[in-house]
């Protein structure tokens, strides 16, 4: 069968937020890209993901020219709450950092990026399979894949591995060249979407004797809630009534009093893990976002960390492609890893502070209560949390 050949400057594997944002920023600077995506656009857009954007992420989306709807429909939040049973502590981002976060679903960010890439006329091949990266450690990397029943070859100058945790890019880097770090948490988050008024106008991260819960939202008529569940639980184990009962047991009683409940329109369980693979580069292959790192959703860092990788890599690739200056791509992994590890720490610390761990002793519970009390009584503690939550500088 004839192999059809394509060529581009930067080949991007993965049509999620990382790949789309990188492609959009490169295209706007005149760098040609092709995106190879394993699934359909509909499947990508059907994924339910977190919805808190750091201020730096909003700035990057503005630079990419995809922030108009975000500014129309997104909700700036000046703070959020942490609770321990009925103790409630507000973290005033605006007062402590001068910044805010924006609540706007990742699905909407991805939708806006697809729309912008369509206007750009970028080649995005969906439902590709058998993607193989060849000669990544040479000056002439090539990607072979199957698309529309044909074997195709994409020649390129550089490859961005934006294909998530289960993608092919990270695994292309020889094990001997990589180092992995991981913490798998012994619980998951059972999440629901419901067409109800959110429990509170700001997010509430709740630690309680009944476990962790999070009260979030997508808009004033669409609530997003999570409760901690054992990893052995299945979605079918949880009726809506059982979910609301557990959520009410975790949230402060003053909040529960005025809550609206309703049927779930989406229900799923997500496992929690912290994972990092170093380095982010092998030859002309660069890892971005979930392909290189996974954070527990506690700190809302997943998408935001992918965006900071894109911030560092897009500049580096523009210099390399247009000026032959490799200083940026040579520095990419080190620069991005510094911010990745700091976000990894914050996400791990919040997860540890807010969740009950199987088999923990009474001392652990006291440590969580003491951490919450310190947060309640210390401006410094609240400022530390706030500056990490709104996003550390790129
Ligand atoms: N070939 C082509 N595409 C692939 C392959 C492959 N072999 N493997 C995976 N993909 C695609 C997936 O279908 C997905 O659309 O790569 C994309 C990766 O997207 P994400 O997993 O969303 O990762 P990323 O773009 O880095 O975004 C990170 O997404 O998962 C959330 O919590 C995460 O918010 C964070 C954000
Ligand atoms: C969400 O709204 O889905 C959400 C918000 C904050 C988090 C995690 C998830 O930390």
Short mmCIF file of N, CA and C in Angstrom, two decimals, residues 31-108:
data_model
loop_
_atom_site.label_atom_id
_atom_site.label_comp_id
_atom_site.label_asym_id
_atom_site.label_seq_id
_atom_site.Cartn_x
_atom_site.Cartn_y
_atom_site.Cartn_z
N UNK A 31 4.67 29.70 12.36
CA UNK A 31 5.25 28.35 12.35
C UNK A 31 4.17 27.34 11.98
N UNK A 32 4.49 26.49 11.00
CA UNK A 32 3.51 25.52 10.48
C UNK A 32 3.44 24.29 11.40
N UNK A 33 2.21 23.82 11.63
CA UNK A 33 2.04 22.62 12.48
C UNK A 33 1.04 21.67 11.83
N UNK A 34 1.12 20.40 12.23
CA UNK A 34 0.08 19.40 11.93
C UNK A 34 -0.21 18.70 13.25
N UNK A 35 -1.50 18.53 13.58
CA UNK A 35 -1.89 17.85 14.81
C UNK A 35 -2.42 16.47 14.45
N UNK A 36 -1.93 15.47 15.15
CA UNK A 36 -2.42 14.09 15.00
C UNK A 36 -3.17 13.72 16.28
N UNK A 37 -4.46 13.44 16.15
CA UNK A 37 -5.30 13.14 17.32
C UNK A 37 -5.92 11.75 17.16
N UNK A 38 -5.82 10.98 18.24
CA UNK A 38 -6.26 9.59 18.20
C UNK A 38 -7.78 9.46 18.06
N UNK A 39 -8.52 10.37 18.73
CA UNK A 39 -9.98 10.20 18.73
C UNK A 39 -10.64 11.26 17.84
N UNK A 40 -11.97 11.27 17.89
CA UNK A 40 -12.73 12.28 17.13
C UNK A 40 -12.78 13.57 17.92
N UNK A 41 -13.08 14.67 17.25
CA UNK A 41 -13.22 15.95 17.94
C UNK A 41 -14.35 15.86 18.97
N UNK A 42 -15.41 15.15 18.60
CA UNK A 42 -16.56 15.03 19.50
C UNK A 42 -16.13 14.35 20.81
N UNK A 43 -15.32 13.31 20.68
CA UNK A 43 -14.87 12.59 21.88
C UNK A 43 -13.98 13.49 22.74
N UNK A 44 -13.13 14.25 22.09
CA UNK A 44 -12.27 15.15 22.87
C UNK A 44 -13.12 16.15 23.63
N UNK A 45 -14.14 16.67 22.96
CA UNK A 45 -14.99 17.70 23.58
C UNK A 45 -16.00 17.13 24.55
N UNK A 46 -16.11 15.81 24.61
CA UNK A 46 -17.07 15.21 25.55
C UNK A 46 -16.44 15.00 26.92
N UNK A 47 -15.12 15.21 27.01
CA UNK A 47 -14.45 14.98 28.29
C UNK A 47 -14.81 16.07 29.30
N UNK A 48 -15.17 15.61 30.55
CA UNK A 48 -15.49 16.58 31.60
C UNK A 48 -14.22 16.78 32.43
N UNK A 49 -13.71 17.96 32.51
CA UNK A 49 -12.46 18.22 33.22
C UNK A 49 -12.65 19.43 34.13
N UNK A 50 -11.63 19.73 34.94
CA UNK A 50 -11.71 20.84 35.89
C UNK A 50 -11.93 22.16 35.16
N UNK A 51 -12.28 23.17 35.95
CA UNK A 51 -12.64 24.43 35.31
C UNK A 51 -12.09 25.67 35.98
N UNK A 52 -10.88 25.58 36.57
CA UNK A 52 -10.31 26.76 37.23
C UNK A 52 -9.06 27.18 36.48
N UNK A 53 -9.07 28.39 35.92
CA UNK A 53 -7.93 28.88 35.13
C UNK A 53 -7.12 29.87 35.94
N UNK A 54 -5.80 29.61 36.05
CA UNK A 54 -4.91 30.58 36.69
C UNK A 54 -4.87 31.86 35.86
N UNK A 55 -4.42 32.94 36.49
CA UNK A 55 -4.35 34.22 35.76
C UNK A 55 -3.36 34.11 34.59
N UNK A 56 -2.29 33.33 34.77
CA UNK A 56 -1.32 33.16 33.68
C UNK A 56 -1.92 32.41 32.50
N UNK A 57 -2.81 31.47 32.81
CA UNK A 57 -3.48 30.72 31.73
C UNK A 57 -4.39 31.65 30.93
N UNK A 58 -5.11 32.52 31.64
CA UNK A 58 -5.99 33.48 30.94
C UNK A 58 -5.14 34.37 30.02
N UNK A 59 -3.99 34.81 30.51
CA UNK A 59 -3.10 35.65 29.70
C UNK A 59 -2.64 34.91 28.44
N UNK A 60 -2.29 33.63 28.60
CA UNK A 60 -1.85 32.84 27.45
C UNK A 60 -2.99 32.66 26.44
N UNK A 61 -4.20 32.46 26.93
CA UNK A 61 -5.34 32.30 26.02
C UNK A 61 -5.64 33.61 25.29
N UNK A 62 -5.41 34.72 25.99
CA UNK A 62 -5.55 36.04 25.34
C UNK A 62 -4.50 36.18 24.23
N UNK A 63 -3.26 35.78 24.53
CA UNK A 63 -2.19 35.88 23.52
C UNK A 63 -2.47 34.97 22.33
N UNK A 64 -3.18 33.87 22.60
CA UNK A 64 -3.52 32.93 21.51
C UNK A 64 -4.74 33.41 20.73
N UNK A 65 -5.38 34.49 21.21
CA UNK A 65 -6.54 35.03 20.50
C UNK A 65 -7.80 34.21 20.69
N UNK A 66 -7.89 33.51 21.83
CA UNK A 66 -9.05 32.62 22.06
C UNK A 66 -9.73 32.94 23.39
N UNK A 67 -9.65 34.18 23.85
CA UNK A 67 -10.19 34.50 25.18
C UNK A 67 -11.49 35.30 25.15
N UNK A 68 -12.03 35.56 23.97
CA UNK A 68 -13.24 36.40 23.90
C UNK A 68 -14.41 35.77 24.67
N UNK A 69 -14.74 34.51 24.38
CA UNK A 69 -15.87 33.87 25.06
C UNK A 69 -15.55 33.65 26.53
N UNK A 70 -14.29 33.35 26.80
CA UNK A 70 -13.85 33.21 28.19
C UNK A 70 -14.19 34.47 28.98
N UNK A 71 -13.90 35.64 28.40
CA UNK A 71 -14.19 36.89 29.12
C UNK A 71 -15.69 37.17 29.19
N UNK A 72 -16.46 36.66 28.18
CA UNK A 72 -17.91 36.86 28.23
C UNK A 72 -18.57 35.90 29.20
N UNK A 73 -18.15 34.64 29.17
CA UNK A 73 -18.89 33.61 29.91
C UNK A 73 -18.15 33.09 31.15
N UNK A 74 -16.88 33.35 31.25
CA UNK A 74 -16.10 32.90 32.41
C UNK A 74 -16.44 33.71 33.64
N UNK A 75 -16.16 33.15 34.82
CA UNK A 75 -16.49 33.84 36.07
C UNK A 75 -15.22 34.09 36.86
N UNK A 76 -14.76 35.34 36.96
CA UNK A 76 -13.60 35.63 37.81
C UNK A 76 -13.95 35.36 39.27
N UNK A 77 -13.05 34.72 39.98
CA UNK A 77 -13.24 34.44 41.39
C UNK A 77 -12.10 35.09 42.18
N UNK A 78 -12.47 35.89 43.17
CA UNK A 78 -11.48 36.59 43.99
C UNK A 78 -11.05 35.79 45.21
N UNK A 79 -11.67 34.64 45.41
CA UNK A 79 -11.28 33.84 46.55
C UNK A 79 -11.93 32.47 46.52
N UNK A 80 -11.57 31.64 47.47
CA UNK A 80 -12.22 30.34 47.66
C UNK A 80 -12.19 30.01 49.15
N UNK A 81 -12.85 28.92 49.52
CA UNK A 81 -12.99 28.58 50.94
C UNK A 81 -12.38 27.20 51.22
N UNK A 82 -11.85 27.05 52.41
CA UNK A 82 -11.42 25.76 52.93
C UNK A 82 -12.18 25.55 54.24
N UNK A 83 -12.72 24.34 54.42
CA UNK A 83 -13.51 24.12 55.64
C UNK A 83 -13.06 22.84 56.32
N UNK A 84 -13.26 22.83 57.62
CA UNK A 84 -13.00 21.63 58.44
C UNK A 84 -14.25 21.45 59.30
N UNK A 85 -15.13 20.52 58.88
CA UNK A 85 -16.48 20.45 59.46
C UNK A 85 -17.11 21.84 59.36
N UNK A 86 -17.43 22.52 60.47
CA UNK A 86 -18.12 23.81 60.33
C UNK A 86 -17.18 25.02 60.37
N UNK A 87 -15.87 24.78 60.55
CA UNK A 87 -14.91 25.89 60.47
C UNK A 87 -14.71 26.25 59.00
N UNK A 88 -14.91 27.52 58.64
CA UNK A 88 -14.73 27.96 57.25
C UNK A 88 -13.69 29.06 57.19
N UNK A 89 -12.73 28.90 56.26
CA UNK A 89 -11.64 29.87 56.10
C UNK A 89 -11.65 30.36 54.65
N UNK A 90 -11.72 31.67 54.47
CA UNK A 90 -11.69 32.20 53.10
C UNK A 90 -10.28 32.58 52.72
N UNK A 91 -9.88 32.19 51.54
CA UNK A 91 -8.58 32.60 50.98
C UNK A 91 -8.89 33.71 49.99
N UNK A 92 -8.51 34.93 50.35
CA UNK A 92 -8.82 36.10 49.53
C UNK A 92 -7.67 36.32 48.54
N UNK A 93 -7.81 35.70 47.35
CA UNK A 93 -6.73 35.79 46.36
C UNK A 93 -6.41 37.25 46.05
N UNK A 94 -7.46 38.02 45.80
CA UNK A 94 -7.27 39.40 45.33
C UNK A 94 -6.48 40.21 46.34
N UNK A 95 -6.85 40.07 47.62
CA UNK A 95 -6.18 40.84 48.69
C UNK A 95 -4.76 40.32 48.91
N UNK A 96 -4.57 39.02 48.85
CA UNK A 96 -3.28 38.42 49.21
C UNK A 96 -2.28 38.41 48.06
N UNK A 97 -2.80 38.40 46.79
CA UNK A 97 -1.88 38.27 45.66
C UNK A 97 -2.12 39.32 44.58
N UNK A 98 -3.26 40.01 44.66
CA UNK A 98 -3.59 40.95 43.58
C UNK A 98 -4.08 40.25 42.32
N UNK A 99 -4.27 38.93 42.40
CA UNK A 99 -4.72 38.17 41.23
C UNK A 99 -6.04 37.47 41.53
N UNK A 100 -6.67 36.98 40.48
CA UNK A 100 -7.89 36.18 40.61
C UNK A 100 -7.72 34.91 39.77
N UNK A 101 -8.66 33.97 39.91
CA UNK A 101 -8.73 32.84 38.99
C UNK A 101 -10.05 32.97 38.24
N UNK A 102 -10.18 32.25 37.15
CA UNK A 102 -11.40 32.31 36.35
C UNK A 102 -12.01 30.91 36.25
N UNK A 103 -13.27 30.80 36.57
CA UNK A 103 -13.98 29.52 36.44
C UNK A 103 -14.57 29.44 35.04
N UNK A 104 -14.03 28.53 34.25
CA UNK A 104 -14.44 28.37 32.85
C UNK A 104 -14.01 26.97 32.44
N UNK A 105 -14.94 26.12 32.07
CA UNK A 105 -14.65 24.70 31.89
C UNK A 105 -13.55 24.44 30.87
N UNK A 106 -12.71 23.43 31.15
CA UNK A 106 -11.66 23.07 30.20
C UNK A 106 -12.25 22.69 28.85
N UNK A 107 -13.42 22.07 28.90
CA UNK A 107 -14.08 21.70 27.64
C UNK A 107 -14.32 22.93 26.77
N UNK A 108 -14.67 24.04 27.42
CA UNK A 108 -14.93 25.29 26.67
C UNK A 108 -13.62 25.85 26.13
#
